[in-house]
Amino acid sequence: MVFGLGMVEVVFFAVLALYVLVGFILFQVIDIPEDFYVMDRQAGGILIAGTLFASFMSASTMMGIAGIVYTEGAVMWLAIYGSWPGLVVGMLYVGRRLRMLEDVTVPDFIGDRYQSESVRVTATLIMMVGLVGYGVIQLIGAGYLLSGVLNVVGYQQIVLLFGAALLVFTVAGGMYSVVVTDTLMAVAMVITGLVLAPIAIGQAGGLEALTTTLPAENPGVLTVGGANMDMPLGWLVGQWMLWFAFFMVAPWIISRAFPANNDFDLMTGTNIATLLSTVVVTVLFLGVSATYLLNSSIEPVDLVVIWMSRELVGPITGGLAIAGIMAGILSTTSTIFIYAGFGLSRDLFERAGGRVLSESQRLLAARIAQIAVVAVVTLIALFEPLGIYWLGAWAGALFAVAWAPMIIAGLEWEGANKYGALASMIGGFGSYVLLYQLSQVWGTITIPFMLDPVIPALAISSALMIGVSLVTETTSEEVEFFRDVSDRAVSEATVEQLSQSELRKKYNRAKYFAIGILVVGVVIYAYLFLTVFLPLL
């Protein structure tokens, strides 16, 4: 015991202190806005992998979804699979193209593509709503986590303290702080998934228990509808589409491409992060499912991984595992706060407002904006709205319906214009909120096949993007920007940056890295298929 804390708590806070210390030290290297926004585009493949993987492992994944998997089983596990292809498309298709344009924020591209400040402002305001919603989830998760670790401190006090800590962390280091500390945090997250979860599986009776004992103890756990929710296939399809479209355009995902040093580092980082996220989450959720056999009455269910960390392993491993959960929360929250601050300062105050600021003024404006965002998110989180997963799904759906059609059309269709973009964003946003309220809150209507409201809202948003653009005029400036982007090779900057010998060396390294990752992934999932999934068929 140290000052009344057990070894689990000591390890946890030691790791947390390390994150904050590194972030504060990196404050010393921030002297120009490009450092703060995009790390001066100096991140290598390992740093891109670390920050992308850490962004994926949020409170929604490690607490909200883990809690639902604990009681429901395979249904939630399958639902989030859409997030992984969405992550790849977001990084290698959307993010890579925006990086080519040397954009600093996603609204940079949106405003330039549609040559309209009204489009930029609308996109930024929708982004702010979605980021605030997703940020609230992280603070709720932090409140649950830390109040569970420190039994003498209440939820609201923890939220206030965590908000204050994040304020110091994000305002100090910017993107440098986020990318470097994300990579350090990834180590703790891997321990949570690949050390803690296998121990839980072993104590529950091994992989065989998942296919024999678990279905007997929790009937329906291996069905598509879940053990208790009894959802139809349409609901599962809707959730898959929601997470795919969300991750494809989530600003804190695609903007992870911006700090990359070159295309090879971007692709290598994405490959590593995809392998890590799929394997770690798969093993973690198998361990969460097995934990039901060890304790079927954990409440609230969002705390299942915390219970595993405290009850199933020794204090050092448990402390590192809890630190892994906190790392996921801290990583995602810091990035969300940074990009929400960017939205206020750069996209609204600076660019949409038409203000010309010095470099020191831009840095100051970004930091003041982050203070405002942290204050708002902390205030909302104090009221503990909804559940972690459902709030995350709602926030993610806003990006899916309001941003995805507009961004994809802007990249692929010359005829897309600002009128279509505005109609798509406003119509998608409004239709989703209305359909969600009617079907999920008030129960006034039932969407066929129990589809998530994101599906009809996405269809409405896409139809408005195409239909309104067809019946309105696309300006010559919009066409010129589209053609300029289309005529530029995505790899142009990398080719110009590197010599022929360097290109050949990095190409071969990236190729063999990708092949190696593919082989590792095939071996791991072939083993899981033979030992877990095949016996269920």
Coordinates of C-alpha atoms in Angstrom, one line a residue:
M1 CA 0.0 0.0 0.0
V2 CA 1.2 3.5 -0.9
F3 CA -0.7 6.4 0.6
G4 CA -3.8 4.2 0.9
L5 CA -3.5 2.9 -2.6
G6 CA -3.0 -0.7 -3.6
M7 CA -0.4 -1.9 -6.1
V8 CA -3.0 -1.9 -8.9
E9 CA -3.7 1.8 -8.4
V10 CA 0.0 2.6 -8.0
V11 CA 0.9 1.0 -11.4
F12 CA -2.1 2.6 -13.0
F13 CA -1.2 6.1 -11.9
A14 CA 2.5 5.6 -12.6
V15 CA 1.7 4.8 -16.2
L16 CA -0.8 7.7 -16.4
A17 CA 1.8 10.1 -15.0
L18 CA 4.2 8.9 -17.7
Y19 CA 1.7 9.8 -20.5
V20 CA 1.2 13.3 -19.1
L21 CA 4.9 13.9 -18.5
V22 CA 5.8 13.0 -22.1
G23 CA 3.0 15.2 -23.4
F24 CA 4.2 18.1 -21.3
I25 CA 7.8 17.6 -22.5
L26 CA 6.8 17.7 -26.1
F27 CA 5.3 21.1 -25.4
Q28 CA 8.8 22.4 -25.8
V29 CA 9.0 21.5 -29.5
I30 CA 5.8 23.3 -30.5
D31 CA 6.8 26.7 -32.0
I32 CA 4.8 26.9 -35.2
P33 CA 1.2 26.0 -36.0
E34 CA 2.2 23.2 -38.3
D35 CA 3.8 21.5 -35.4
F36 CA 0.7 21.8 -33.4
Y37 CA -1.7 20.8 -36.2
V38 CA 0.1 18.1 -38.1
M39 CA 3.5 17.4 -36.3
D40 CA 5.2 19.2 -39.2
R41 CA 4.4 16.0 -41.2
Q42 CA 7.3 14.1 -39.7
A43 CA 5.6 10.9 -38.3
G44 CA 7.1 7.6 -39.4
G45 CA 5.2 4.3 -39.9
I46 CA 5.5 3.2 -36.2
L47 CA 4.1 6.5 -34.9
I48 CA 1.2 6.4 -37.5
A49 CA 0.4 2.8 -36.4
G50 CA 0.5 3.7 -32.7
T51 CA -1.7 6.8 -33.0
L52 CA -4.2 5.1 -35.4
F53 CA -4.5 2.0 -33.2
A54 CA -4.8 4.0 -30.1
S55 CA -7.6 6.1 -31.7
F56 CA -9.5 3.0 -32.5
M57 CA -9.3 1.6 -28.9
S58 CA -11.6 4.2 -27.3
A59 CA -14.0 4.1 -24.4
S60 CA -16.7 2.9 -26.8
T61 CA -14.6 -0.1 -27.8
M62 CA -13.1 -1.1 -24.4
M63 CA -16.0 -0.3 -22.2
G64 CA -19.3 0.3 -24.0
I65 CA -19.0 -2.4 -26.7
A66 CA -17.2 -4.7 -24.4
G67 CA -20.1 -4.4 -21.9
I68 CA -22.6 -5.3 -24.5
V69 CA -20.5 -8.2 -25.8
Y70 CA -20.3 -9.5 -22.1
T71 CA -24.1 -9.9 -21.9
E72 CA -25.1 -10.3 -25.6
G73 CA -22.3 -12.2 -27.2
A74 CA -21.5 -12.3 -30.9
V75 CA -24.1 -9.7 -32.1
M76 CA -22.1 -6.7 -31.0
W77 CA -18.8 -8.4 -32.0
L78 CA -20.1 -8.7 -35.6
A79 CA -21.6 -5.2 -35.6
I80 CA -18.4 -3.3 -35.2
Y81 CA -16.5 -5.2 -37.9
G82 CA -17.6 -2.4 -40.3
S83 CA -15.3 -0.1 -38.4
W84 CA -12.2 -1.9 -39.6
P85 CA -12.7 -1.6 -43.4
G86 CA -13.9 1.9 -42.7
L87 CA -10.6 2.7 -41.0
V88 CA -8.6 1.4 -44.0
V89 CA -10.8 3.3 -46.5
G90 CA -10.6 6.4 -44.3
M91 CA -6.8 6.3 -44.1
L92 CA -5.7 5.1 -47.6
Y93 CA -8.5 6.6 -49.7
V94 CA -9.9 9.8 -48.0
G95 CA -7.0 10.6 -45.7
R96 CA -4.3 10.0 -48.3
R97 CA -6.0 12.3 -50.8
L98 CA -6.5 15.1 -48.3
R99 CA -2.9 14.7 -47.2
M100 CA -1.8 15.2 -50.9
L101 CA -3.5 18.6 -50.8
E102 CA -1.5 19.4 -47.6
D103 CA -4.7 20.1 -45.7
V104 CA -4.5 20.6 -42.0
T105 CA -8.1 19.9 -41.1
V106 CA -10.9 18.1 -43.0
P107 CA -13.0 21.3 -43.4
D108 CA -10.0 22.7 -45.2
F109 CA -10.8 20.3 -48.1
I110 CA -14.5 20.7 -47.8
G111 CA -14.4 24.5 -48.0
D112 CA -11.8 24.5 -50.9
R113 CA -13.6 21.7 -52.9
Y114 CA -17.0 23.5 -52.8
Q115 CA -15.6 27.0 -52.9
S116 CA -18.0 28.1 -50.2
E117 CA -17.6 29.3 -46.7
S118 CA -21.3 28.4 -45.9
V119 CA -20.4 24.8 -46.7
R120 CA -17.3 25.0 -44.6
V121 CA -19.2 26.5 -41.6
T122 CA -22.0 23.9 -41.9
A123 CA -19.5 21.0 -42.1
T124 CA -17.6 22.4 -39.1
L125 CA -20.7 22.9 -37.0
I126 CA -21.8 19.3 -37.7
M127 CA -18.3 18.1 -36.9
M128 CA -18.4 20.0 -33.6
V129 CA -21.7 18.3 -32.6
G130 CA -20.3 14.9 -33.4
L131 CA -17.0 15.5 -31.7
V132 CA -18.6 16.8 -28.6
G133 CA -20.9 13.8 -28.5
Y134 CA -18.0 11.4 -28.9
G135 CA -15.9 13.3 -26.5
V136 CA -18.6 13.0 -23.8
I137 CA -18.4 9.2 -24.2
Q138 CA -14.7 9.3 -23.3
L139 CA -15.3 11.4 -20.2
I140 CA -18.1 9.1 -19.1
G141 CA -15.8 6.2 -19.6
A142 CA -13.0 7.9 -17.6
G143 CA -15.5 8.7 -14.8
Y144 CA -16.6 5.1 -14.6
L145 CA -13.0 3.8 -14.8
L146 CA -11.4 6.1 -12.3
S147 CA -14.3 6.0 -9.8
G148 CA -14.0 2.2 -10.0
V149 CA -10.3 2.3 -9.3
L150 CA -10.5 5.0 -6.6
N151 CA -13.6 3.9 -4.6
V152 CA -13.3 6.9 -2.4
V153 CA -13.8 9.4 -5.2
G154 CA -17.2 9.9 -7.0
Y155 CA -18.0 10.0 -10.7
Q156 CA -18.5 13.7 -11.0
Q157 CA -15.3 14.6 -9.2
I158 CA -13.4 12.3 -11.4
V159 CA -14.9 13.8 -14.6
L160 CA -13.9 17.3 -13.4
L161 CA -10.3 16.1 -12.6
F162 CA -9.9 14.2 -15.8
G163 CA -11.2 17.2 -17.8
A164 CA -8.6 19.4 -16.1
A165 CA -5.8 16.9 -16.8
L166 CA -6.8 16.6 -20.5
L167 CA -6.9 20.4 -20.7
V168 CA -3.2 20.6 -19.7
F169 CA -2.3 17.6 -21.9
T170 CA -4.0 18.8 -25.2
V171 CA -3.3 22.5 -24.9
A172 CA 0.4 21.9 -24.2
G173 CA 1.5 19.5 -26.9
G174 CA -0.9 19.5 -29.8
M175 CA -0.5 16.8 -32.4
Y176 CA 3.1 16.1 -31.4
S177 CA 1.9 15.2 -27.9
V178 CA -1.0 13.1 -29.3
V179 CA 1.0 11.0 -31.8
V180 CA 4.0 10.2 -29.5
T181 CA 1.9 9.4 -26.4
D182 CA -0.6 7.4 -28.5
T183 CA 2.3 5.1 -29.5
L184 CA 3.3 4.7 -25.8
M185 CA -0.3 4.1 -24.9
A186 CA -0.7 1.4 -27.5
V187 CA 1.6 -0.9 -25.4
A188 CA -0.7 -0.8 -22.5
M189 CA -3.7 -1.5 -24.8
V190 CA -2.0 -4.5 -26.2
I191 CA -1.5 -5.8 -22.6
T192 CA -5.2 -5.4 -21.9
G193 CA -6.2 -7.4 -25.0
L194 CA -3.5 -9.9 -25.5
V195 CA -2.5 -10.7 -21.8
L196 CA -5.6 -10.0 -19.7
A197 CA -8.2 -11.6 -22.1
P198 CA -6.3 -14.9 -22.6
I199 CA -6.0 -15.3 -18.8
A200 CA -9.8 -14.8 -18.5
I201 CA -10.4 -17.4 -21.2
G202 CA -8.1 -19.9 -19.4
Q203 CA -9.8 -19.4 -16.0
A204 CA -13.2 -19.8 -17.6
G205 CA -12.2 -23.2 -19.1
G206 CA -10.4 -22.4 -22.3
L207 CA -11.6 -21.8 -25.8
E208 CA -13.8 -24.9 -25.6
A209 CA -15.9 -23.2 -22.9
L210 CA -16.9 -20.5 -25.3
T211 CA -18.5 -23.1 -27.6
T212 CA -20.0 -25.4 -25.0
T213 CA -20.4 -24.0 -21.5
L214 CA -21.1 -20.4 -22.5
P215 CA -24.2 -21.2 -24.7
A216 CA -25.6 -23.3 -21.9
E217 CA -25.1 -20.6 -19.3
N218 CA -26.3 -17.7 -21.5
P219 CA -28.6 -19.0 -24.2
G220 CA -28.6 -17.0 -27.4
V221 CA -25.1 -15.7 -26.9
L222 CA -23.9 -17.2 -30.2
T223 CA -26.9 -16.0 -32.2
V224 CA -27.0 -13.0 -34.5
G225 CA -29.8 -11.5 -32.4
G226 CA -27.9 -11.6 -29.1
A227 CA -28.7 -13.3 -25.8
N228 CA -31.2 -10.7 -24.6
M229 CA -31.7 -8.1 -27.3
D230 CA -33.1 -10.5 -29.9
M231 CA -32.3 -8.1 -32.8
P232 CA -33.1 -9.1 -36.4
L233 CA -30.4 -9.3 -39.1
G234 CA -31.5 -5.9 -40.4
W235 CA -30.3 -4.3 -37.2
L236 CA -26.9 -5.9 -37.5
V237 CA -26.5 -4.8 -41.1
G238 CA -27.5 -1.3 -40.1
Q239 CA -24.9 -1.2 -37.3
W240 CA -22.2 -2.6 -39.7
M241 CA -23.0 0.2 -42.2
L242 CA -23.0 2.8 -39.4
W243 CA -19.5 2.0 -38.2
F244 CA -18.2 1.6 -41.8
A245 CA -19.4 5.0 -43.0
F246 CA -18.5 6.6 -39.6
F247 CA -14.9 5.5 -39.6
M248 CA -14.5 6.3 -43.3
V249 CA -14.9 10.0 -42.6
A250 CA -14.3 10.4 -38.9
P251 CA -12.0 13.4 -38.7
W252 CA -9.8 12.0 -35.9
I253 CA -9.2 8.9 -38.1
I254 CA -8.6 10.3 -41.6
S255 CA -6.6 13.2 -40.2
R256 CA -4.1 10.6 -38.8
A257 CA -2.8 10.5 -42.4
F258 CA -1.8 14.2 -42.3
P259 CA 1.3 13.9 -40.0
A260 CA 2.8 11.0 -42.0
N261 CA 6.2 11.6 -43.5
N262 CA 5.4 10.0 -46.8
D263 CA 3.0 7.5 -48.4
F264 CA 5.1 4.5 -47.4
D265 CA 4.9 5.4 -43.8
L266 CA 1.2 6.0 -44.1
M267 CA 0.5 2.6 -45.7
T268 CA 2.8 0.7 -43.3
G269 CA 1.3 2.4 -40.3
T270 CA -2.2 1.6 -41.5
N271 CA -1.3 -2.0 -42.1
I272 CA 0.2 -2.4 -38.6
A273 CA -2.7 -0.6 -37.0
T274 CA -5.3 -2.7 -38.8
L275 CA -3.7 -5.9 -37.7
L276 CA -3.3 -4.7 -34.1
S277 CA -6.9 -3.4 -33.8
T278 CA -8.5 -6.5 -35.3
V279 CA -6.5 -9.0 -33.3
V280 CA -6.5 -7.2 -30.0
V281 CA -10.3 -6.5 -30.2
T282 CA -11.1 -10.0 -31.2
V283 CA -9.1 -11.6 -28.4
L284 CA -10.4 -9.0 -25.9
F285 CA -14.0 -9.7 -26.8
L286 CA -13.4 -13.4 -26.5
G287 CA -12.1 -12.8 -23.1
V288 CA -15.0 -10.6 -22.2
S289 CA -17.4 -13.3 -23.3
A290 CA -15.6 -15.9 -21.2
T291 CA -15.8 -13.6 -18.2
Y292 CA -19.6 -14.1 -18.1
L293 CA -18.8 -17.7 -16.9
L294 CA -16.7 -16.3 -14.1
N295 CA -19.2 -13.6 -13.0
S296 CA -22.5 -13.1 -14.7
S297 CA -23.6 -10.2 -12.5
I298 CA -21.1 -7.4 -13.2
E299 CA -22.9 -4.0 -12.9
P300 CA -22.7 -1.7 -14.8
V301 CA -21.6 -3.9 -17.6
D302 CA -19.4 -1.2 -19.0
L303 CA -17.0 -2.1 -16.2
V304 CA -16.4 -5.7 -17.2
V305 CA -12.8 -5.2 -18.3
I306 CA -12.1 -3.3 -15.1
W307 CA -13.5 -6.2 -13.1
M308 CA -11.2 -8.6 -15.1
S309 CA -8.2 -6.4 -14.4
R310 CA -8.8 -6.3 -10.6
E311 CA -10.0 -9.9 -10.0
L312 CA -8.3 -12.2 -12.5
V313 CA -4.6 -11.1 -12.5
G314 CA -1.9 -9.9 -10.3
P315 CA -1.6 -6.2 -9.3
I316 CA 1.1 -5.2 -11.9
T317 CA -0.7 -6.8 -14.8
G318 CA -4.0 -5.5 -13.5
G319 CA -2.6 -2.0 -13.2
L320 CA -1.2 -2.1 -16.7
A321 CA -4.5 -3.5 -18.1
I322 CA -6.5 -0.7 -16.5
A323 CA -3.9 1.8 -17.8
G324 CA -4.6 0.3 -21.2
I325 CA -8.3 1.2 -20.9
M326 CA -7.4 4.7 -19.7
A327 CA -4.9 4.9 -22.7
G328 CA -7.7 4.3 -25.1
I329 CA -9.9 6.9 -23.4
L330 CA -7.0 9.5 -23.1
S331 CA -5.9 9.0 -26.7
T332 CA -9.3 9.4 -28.3
T333 CA -10.3 12.2 -26.0
S334 CA -7.2 14.2 -26.6
T335 CA -7.5 13.9 -30.3
I336 CA -11.2 14.8 -30.3
F337 CA -10.5 17.9 -28.1
I338 CA -7.7 18.9 -30.5
Y339 CA -9.8 18.7 -33.6
A340 CA -12.8 20.3 -32.0
G341 CA -10.4 23.2 -31.1
F342 CA -9.1 23.2 -34.6
G343 CA -12.7 23.5 -35.9
L344 CA -13.4 26.5 -33.7
S345 CA -10.1 28.3 -34.2
R346 CA -9.0 27.5 -37.7
D347 CA -12.1 26.6 -39.6
L348 CA -14.6 29.0 -38.0
F349 CA -12.6 31.9 -36.4
E350 CA -9.7 32.0 -38.8
R351 CA -10.7 30.8 -42.3
A352 CA -14.5 31.3 -42.3
G353 CA -14.1 34.5 -40.4
G354 CA -11.5 35.8 -42.9
R355 CA -9.0 36.8 -40.3
V356 CA -5.3 36.9 -41.0
L357 CA -3.4 35.8 -37.9
S358 CA 0.3 35.6 -37.0
E359 CA 1.7 32.2 -36.1
S360 CA 1.7 33.0 -32.4
Q361 CA -1.9 34.2 -32.7
R362 CA -3.0 31.0 -34.5
L363 CA -1.4 28.9 -31.7
L364 CA -3.1 31.0 -29.0
A365 CA -6.5 30.8 -30.8
A366 CA -6.2 27.0 -31.1
R367 CA -5.5 26.6 -27.4
I368 CA -8.2 29.0 -26.3
A369 CA -10.7 27.1 -28.5
Q370 CA -9.6 23.8 -26.9
I371 CA -10.3 25.2 -23.4
A372 CA -13.8 26.1 -24.5
V373 CA -14.4 22.6 -26.0
V374 CA -13.1 20.9 -22.8
A375 CA -15.4 23.0 -20.6
V376 CA -18.5 22.2 -22.7
V377 CA -17.8 18.4 -22.9
T378 CA -17.0 18.2 -19.2
L379 CA -20.2 19.9 -18.3
I380 CA -22.3 17.5 -20.5
A381 CA -20.5 14.5 -19.1
L382 CA -21.4 15.4 -15.5
F383 CA -25.0 14.5 -16.3
E384 CA -24.0 11.1 -17.5
P385 CA -26.3 10.9 -20.6
L386 CA -27.3 7.5 -22.1
G387 CA -25.0 4.5 -22.3
I388 CA -21.5 4.6 -23.7
Y389 CA -22.2 2.5 -26.8
W390 CA -25.4 4.2 -27.7
L391 CA -24.1 7.7 -27.4
G392 CA -21.1 6.7 -29.5
A393 CA -23.4 5.2 -32.2
W394 CA -25.4 8.4 -32.3
A395 CA -22.4 10.7 -32.6
G396 CA -20.9 8.4 -35.2
A397 CA -24.0 8.4 -37.3
L398 CA -23.9 12.2 -37.7
F399 CA -20.6 11.9 -39.5
A400 CA -21.9 8.9 -41.6
V401 CA -25.0 10.7 -42.9
A402 CA -23.8 14.3 -43.0
W403 CA -20.2 13.9 -44.2
A404 CA -19.8 10.6 -46.1
P405 CA -21.9 11.4 -49.2
M406 CA -20.6 15.0 -49.5
I407 CA -16.9 14.0 -49.1
I408 CA -17.0 11.0 -51.5
A409 CA -18.9 13.0 -54.1
G410 CA -16.4 15.8 -53.8
L411 CA -13.6 13.4 -54.5
E412 CA -15.2 11.5 -57.3
W413 CA -17.8 13.6 -59.1
E414 CA -17.1 16.8 -61.1
G415 CA -20.7 17.8 -61.0
A416 CA -20.9 17.9 -57.2
N417 CA -21.5 21.4 -56.0
K418 CA -22.1 23.5 -52.9
Y419 CA -25.9 23.4 -53.1
G420 CA -25.8 19.6 -53.2
A421 CA -23.3 19.5 -50.3
L422 CA -25.5 21.8 -48.2
A423 CA -28.7 19.9 -48.9
S424 CA -26.9 16.6 -48.2
M425 CA -25.4 17.7 -44.9
I426 CA -28.5 19.4 -43.6
G427 CA -30.9 16.8 -45.0
G428 CA -28.8 13.9 -43.7
F429 CA -28.4 15.4 -40.3
G430 CA -32.0 16.4 -39.9
S431 CA -33.4 13.1 -41.2
Y432 CA -31.2 11.0 -38.9
V433 CA -32.1 13.0 -35.8
L434 CA -35.8 12.9 -36.7
L435 CA -35.8 9.2 -37.6
Y436 CA -33.8 8.4 -34.4
Q437 CA -36.3 10.2 -32.2
L438 CA -39.4 8.7 -33.9
S439 CA -38.1 5.1 -33.9
Q440 CA -35.7 4.9 -30.9
V441 CA -37.0 7.4 -28.4
W442 CA -40.7 8.0 -29.0
G443 CA -41.5 4.7 -30.6
T444 CA -43.9 6.4 -33.1
I445 CA -42.6 4.4 -36.1
T446 CA -40.9 1.1 -36.8
I447 CA -38.3 1.1 -39.5
P448 CA -38.6 -2.1 -41.6
F449 CA -36.4 -5.0 -40.6
M450 CA -35.3 -3.0 -37.6
L451 CA -32.7 -1.2 -39.6
D452 CA -30.8 1.5 -37.8
P453 CA -32.0 5.0 -38.7
V454 CA -28.6 5.6 -40.2
I455 CA -29.5 3.5 -43.3
P456 CA -32.5 5.6 -44.5
A457 CA -30.8 8.8 -43.5
L458 CA -27.7 7.9 -45.5
A459 CA -30.0 7.1 -48.5
I460 CA -31.7 10.5 -48.1
S461 CA -28.3 12.3 -47.8
S462 CA -26.9 10.6 -50.9
A463 CA -30.1 11.3 -52.9
L464 CA -30.0 15.0 -51.9
M465 CA -26.3 15.2 -52.8
I466 CA -26.9 13.9 -56.3
G467 CA -30.3 15.3 -57.0
V468 CA -29.7 18.9 -55.9
S469 CA -26.3 19.0 -57.7
L470 CA -27.9 17.9 -60.9
V471 CA -30.5 20.6 -60.9
T472 CA -28.2 23.4 -59.8
E473 CA -25.1 25.0 -61.4
T474 CA -21.6 23.9 -60.6
T475 CA -19.3 26.9 -60.7
S476 CA -16.1 27.0 -62.8
E477 CA -14.1 27.3 -59.5
E478 CA -15.5 24.1 -58.2
V479 CA -14.8 22.3 -61.5
E480 CA -11.3 23.7 -61.6
F481 CA -10.5 22.5 -58.1
F482 CA -11.9 19.1 -58.8
R483 CA -9.9 18.7 -62.0
D484 CA -6.7 20.0 -60.4
V485 CA -7.1 17.3 -57.7
S486 CA -8.0 14.6 -60.2
D487 CA -5.0 15.4 -62.4
R488 CA -2.5 15.1 -59.5
A489 CA -1.1 11.7 -58.6
V490 CA -1.7 10.8 -55.0
S491 CA 1.9 9.7 -54.7
E492 CA 3.3 12.8 -56.4
A493 CA 4.7 14.4 -53.1
T494 CA 6.4 11.2 -52.1
V495 CA 8.0 10.7 -55.5
E496 CA 9.3 14.2 -55.4
Q497 CA 10.5 13.9 -51.8
L498 CA 12.6 10.7 -52.2
S499 CA 15.4 9.7 -54.6
Q500 CA 15.1 6.6 -56.8
S501 CA 17.1 4.4 -54.5
E502 CA 15.1 5.6 -51.5
L503 CA 11.9 5.0 -53.3
R504 CA 12.9 1.4 -54.2
K505 CA 14.1 0.7 -50.7
K506 CA 10.9 2.0 -49.0
Y507 CA 8.7 0.3 -51.6
N508 CA 10.3 -3.1 -50.9
R509 CA 10.1 -2.5 -47.2
A510 CA 6.4 -1.6 -47.3
K511 CA 5.6 -4.5 -49.6
Y512 CA 7.3 -7.1 -47.4
F513 CA 5.8 -5.6 -44.3
A514 CA 2.3 -5.9 -45.9
I515 CA 2.9 -9.5 -46.9
G516 CA 4.2 -10.4 -43.4
I517 CA 1.2 -8.8 -41.7
L518 CA -1.1 -10.6 -44.1
V519 CA 0.5 -14.0 -43.2
V520 CA 0.3 -13.2 -39.4
G521 CA -3.3 -12.3 -39.8
V522 CA -4.2 -15.4 -41.7
V523 CA -2.4 -17.7 -39.2
I524 CA -4.1 -16.0 -36.2
Y525 CA -7.6 -16.1 -37.7
A526 CA -7.2 -19.6 -39.1
Y527 CA -6.4 -20.8 -35.6
L528 CA -9.4 -19.0 -34.1
F529 CA -11.7 -20.3 -36.9
L530 CA -10.6 -23.9 -36.2
T531 CA -10.8 -23.7 -32.5
V532 CA -13.8 -21.4 -31.9
F533 CA -15.9 -20.8 -34.9
L534 CA -15.8 -24.2 -36.7
P535 CA -17.2 -26.1 -33.7
L536 CA -20.3 -23.8 -33.8
L537 CA -21.1 -24.6 -37.4

